[in-house]
Amino acid sequence: MSFDRRAFRNALGCFATGITVVTTANDAGEPFGLTANSFSSVSLDPPLVLFCLARSSNALDAFTASGRFAVNVLAETQRDLSVRFSTAIGDRWDGVEWEAWETGAPILKGCLASLDCTTEAVHDGGDHVILVGRVKRLSSLADGKPLLYYKGDYARVEE
Ligand SMILES: Cc1cc2nc3c(=O)[nH]c(=O)nc-3n(C[C@H](O)[C@H](O)[C@H](O)COP(=O)(O)O)c2cc1C
């Protein structure tokens, strides 16, 4: 390798992304979720999406065992949710408004878009696993701006 970890992260950080909170629920209905910017569309037909989950995640077993997940695309007004779901605090879900659609994975209120998925495949991805989801139900807002992530910091769409 001709580069170190810092250089790799710096290069990846040049790719601006949106931010999502990916969620699932275990058999008991207990919610799990974390902030993720590794979300990507995969296929239109069938409708497939993916995100990458660190093998070190506390929610790894919940995501791989449940067979379902939801992707909640954050609006620029939801930075607090991004911080909450990427930080070790007492209970991430305390005071968070959510509902269940078809799969039972938590759909957060007020997001720009939400995608309710069954897990189509789990692939090896080094220190992450790649979860591919088949979209079963979705919603998106016609208006509203996304929360962005760029070079390791939050950003907004300027107009
Ligand atoms: C903007 C942003 C994007 C992130 N994207 C991912 C991601 O795609 N996959 C991932 O596993 N962790 C990602 N993280 C880190 C997790 O949100 C963070 O490690 C979280 O505390 C994991 O919680 P858990 O161990 O309860 O799953 C991201 C964090 C931030 C702030």
Coordinates of C-alpha atoms and ligand atoms in Angstrom, one line a residue:
M1 CA 0.0 0.0 0.0
S2 CA 1.4 3.4 -1.0
F3 CA -0.8 5.3 1.4
D4 CA -1.7 5.4 5.1
R5 CA -5.1 5.3 6.8
R6 CA -5.2 9.1 7.1
A7 CA -4.6 9.6 3.4
F8 CA -7.3 7.0 2.6
R9 CA -9.8 8.8 4.8
N10 CA -8.9 12.1 3.3
A11 CA -9.5 10.8 -0.2
L12 CA -12.9 9.3 0.8
G13 CA -13.9 12.5 2.5
C14 CA -13.7 14.3 -0.8
F15 CA -16.8 12.4 -1.8
A16 CA -19.8 14.5 -0.4
T17 CA -22.7 12.4 0.8
G18 CA -26.0 12.7 2.4
I19 CA -26.6 11.3 5.8
T20 CA -29.0 8.6 6.9
V21 CA -30.0 6.9 10.1
V22 CA -30.3 3.1 9.3
T23 CA -32.6 1.2 11.7
T24 CA -33.8 -2.2 12.5
A25 CA -35.8 -4.0 15.2
N26 CA -35.2 -7.4 16.8
D27 CA -37.8 -10.1 17.3
A28 CA -38.9 -8.4 20.5
G29 CA -39.5 -5.1 18.6
E30 CA -36.6 -3.4 20.3
P31 CA -35.2 -0.6 18.0
F32 CA -31.6 -0.3 16.8
G33 CA -30.1 2.4 14.7
L34 CA -27.0 4.3 13.7
T35 CA -25.9 7.2 11.6
A36 CA -24.6 6.0 8.2
N37 CA -23.3 7.8 5.1
S38 CA -22.4 4.6 3.2
F39 CA -25.9 4.4 1.7
S40 CA -26.2 3.9 -2.0
S41 CA -28.8 3.0 -4.6
V42 CA -28.1 -0.3 -6.3
S43 CA -30.9 -1.4 -8.7
L44 CA -34.1 0.1 -10.0
D45 CA -35.7 -3.2 -11.0
P46 CA -35.8 -4.9 -8.6
P47 CA -35.6 -1.9 -6.2
L48 CA -32.4 -2.5 -4.2
V49 CA -30.3 -0.3 -2.0
L50 CA -27.3 -0.9 0.3
F51 CA -25.3 0.4 3.2
C52 CA -22.2 -0.7 4.9
L53 CA -22.2 -1.6 8.6
A54 CA -19.0 -1.8 10.8
R55 CA -18.5 -5.3 12.2
S56 CA -17.8 -3.5 15.5
S57 CA -21.3 -2.1 15.6
N58 CA -23.3 -2.9 18.7
A59 CA -26.2 -3.4 16.3
L60 CA -24.4 -5.9 14.0
D61 CA -26.3 -9.0 15.3
A62 CA -29.6 -7.1 15.2
F63 CA -29.1 -6.0 11.6
T64 CA -27.9 -9.4 10.3
A65 CA -30.5 -11.5 12.2
S66 CA -33.6 -9.4 11.7
G67 CA -33.9 -9.6 7.9
R68 CA -35.1 -6.0 7.7
F69 CA -33.9 -2.5 7.8
A70 CA -35.0 1.0 7.1
V71 CA -33.0 3.9 5.6
N72 CA -34.0 7.4 6.9
V73 CA -32.5 10.2 4.8
L74 CA -31.9 13.2 7.1
A75 CA -32.9 16.8 6.3
E76 CA -30.6 19.7 7.1
T77 CA -32.7 20.4 10.2
Q78 CA -32.0 16.9 11.6
R79 CA -28.3 17.3 12.5
D80 CA -29.2 16.5 16.1
L81 CA -30.4 13.1 15.0
S82 CA -27.2 12.4 13.2
V83 CA -25.2 13.3 16.3
R84 CA -27.4 11.3 18.5
F85 CA -27.2 8.2 16.4
S86 CA -23.5 8.3 16.0
T87 CA -22.7 8.9 19.7
A88 CA -22.7 6.6 22.7
I89 CA -25.4 8.1 24.9
G90 CA -27.7 6.4 27.4
D91 CA -30.6 5.6 25.1
R92 CA -30.5 6.9 21.6
W93 CA -34.2 6.3 21.2
D94 CA -35.3 8.3 24.1
G95 CA -37.7 11.0 22.8
V96 CA -37.3 10.0 19.2
E97 CA -40.6 9.8 17.2
W98 CA -40.8 6.8 14.9
E99 CA -43.3 4.4 13.5
A100 CA -43.3 0.9 11.9
W101 CA -44.4 0.3 8.3
E102 CA -44.4 -3.1 6.5
T103 CA -41.2 -4.6 7.9
G104 CA -41.3 -3.2 11.4
A105 CA -37.9 -1.4 11.1
P106 CA -38.2 2.1 12.6
I107 CA -39.2 4.9 10.3
L108 CA -38.2 8.2 11.8
K109 CA -40.5 11.2 11.7
G110 CA -39.7 14.2 9.6
C111 CA -37.0 12.7 7.3
L112 CA -36.5 13.8 3.6
A113 CA -37.1 10.2 2.6
S114 CA -37.5 6.8 4.2
L115 CA -37.1 3.4 2.6
D116 CA -38.5 0.3 4.3
C117 CA -36.5 -2.8 3.2
T118 CA -36.2 -6.6 3.7
T119 CA -32.6 -7.8 3.7
E120 CA -31.8 -9.3 0.3
A121 CA -28.2 -10.1 1.0
V122 CA -25.3 -9.6 3.4
H123 CA -21.9 -9.5 1.8
D124 CA -18.4 -9.4 3.3
G125 CA -16.9 -6.0 3.1
G126 CA -13.6 -6.1 5.1
D127 CA -14.1 -4.6 8.5
H128 CA -17.7 -3.8 7.4
V129 CA -20.6 -5.9 6.1
I130 CA -22.6 -4.8 3.1
L131 CA -26.3 -5.0 3.6
V132 CA -28.4 -5.1 0.5
G133 CA -32.1 -4.3 0.9
R134 CA -35.2 -4.8 -1.2
V135 CA -37.4 -1.7 -0.9
K136 CA -40.9 -2.6 0.2
R137 CA -42.3 0.8 0.9
L138 CA -41.0 4.4 0.7
S139 CA -41.9 8.0 1.1
S140 CA -40.1 11.2 0.1
L141 CA -40.8 14.9 0.6
A142 CA -41.1 17.2 -2.4
D143 CA -39.4 20.0 -0.5
G144 CA -36.7 20.2 2.1
K145 CA -32.9 20.2 1.9
P146 CA -30.5 17.4 2.8
L147 CA -28.0 17.2 5.6
L148 CA -24.6 16.7 3.9
Y149 CA -21.2 15.2 5.0
Y150 CA -18.0 16.4 3.4
K151 CA -14.4 16.2 4.5
G152 CA -15.4 14.9 7.9
D153 CA -17.8 17.6 8.7
Y154 CA -21.5 18.5 8.3
A155 CA -22.4 20.7 5.3
R156 CA -25.5 22.2 3.7
V157 CA -26.7 22.8 0.2
E158 CA -26.2 26.6 -0.5
E159 CA -28.6 28.3 -2.8
Ligands
LIG1 C1 -21.6 11.1 9.2 C2 -21.4 9.8 9.7 C3 -21.5 8.7 8.9 C4 -21.3 7.4 9.4 N1 -21.4 6.3 8.5 C5 -21.3 5.0 9.0 C6 -21.6 3.9 8.1 O1 -21.9 4.1 7.0 N2 -21.5 2.7 8.7 C7 -21.1 2.5 10.0 O2 -21.0 1.3 10.4 N3 -20.9 3.5 10.8 C8 -21.0 4.8 10.4 N4 -20.8 5.9 11.2 C9 -20.4 5.6 12.6 C10 -21.5 5.2 13.5 O3 -22.7 6.1 13.3 C11 -21.1 5.2 14.9 O4 -19.9 4.4 15.0 C12 -22.1 4.7 15.9 O5 -21.8 5.1 17.2 C13 -22.3 3.2 15.8 O6 -23.2 2.8 16.8 P1 -23.5 1.3 17.1 O7 -22.2 0.6 17.6 O8 -24.6 1.4 18.2 O9 -24.0 0.7 15.8 C14 -21.0 7.2 10.7 C15 -20.9 8.3 11.6 C16 -21.1 9.6 11.1 C17 -21.0 10.7 12.0

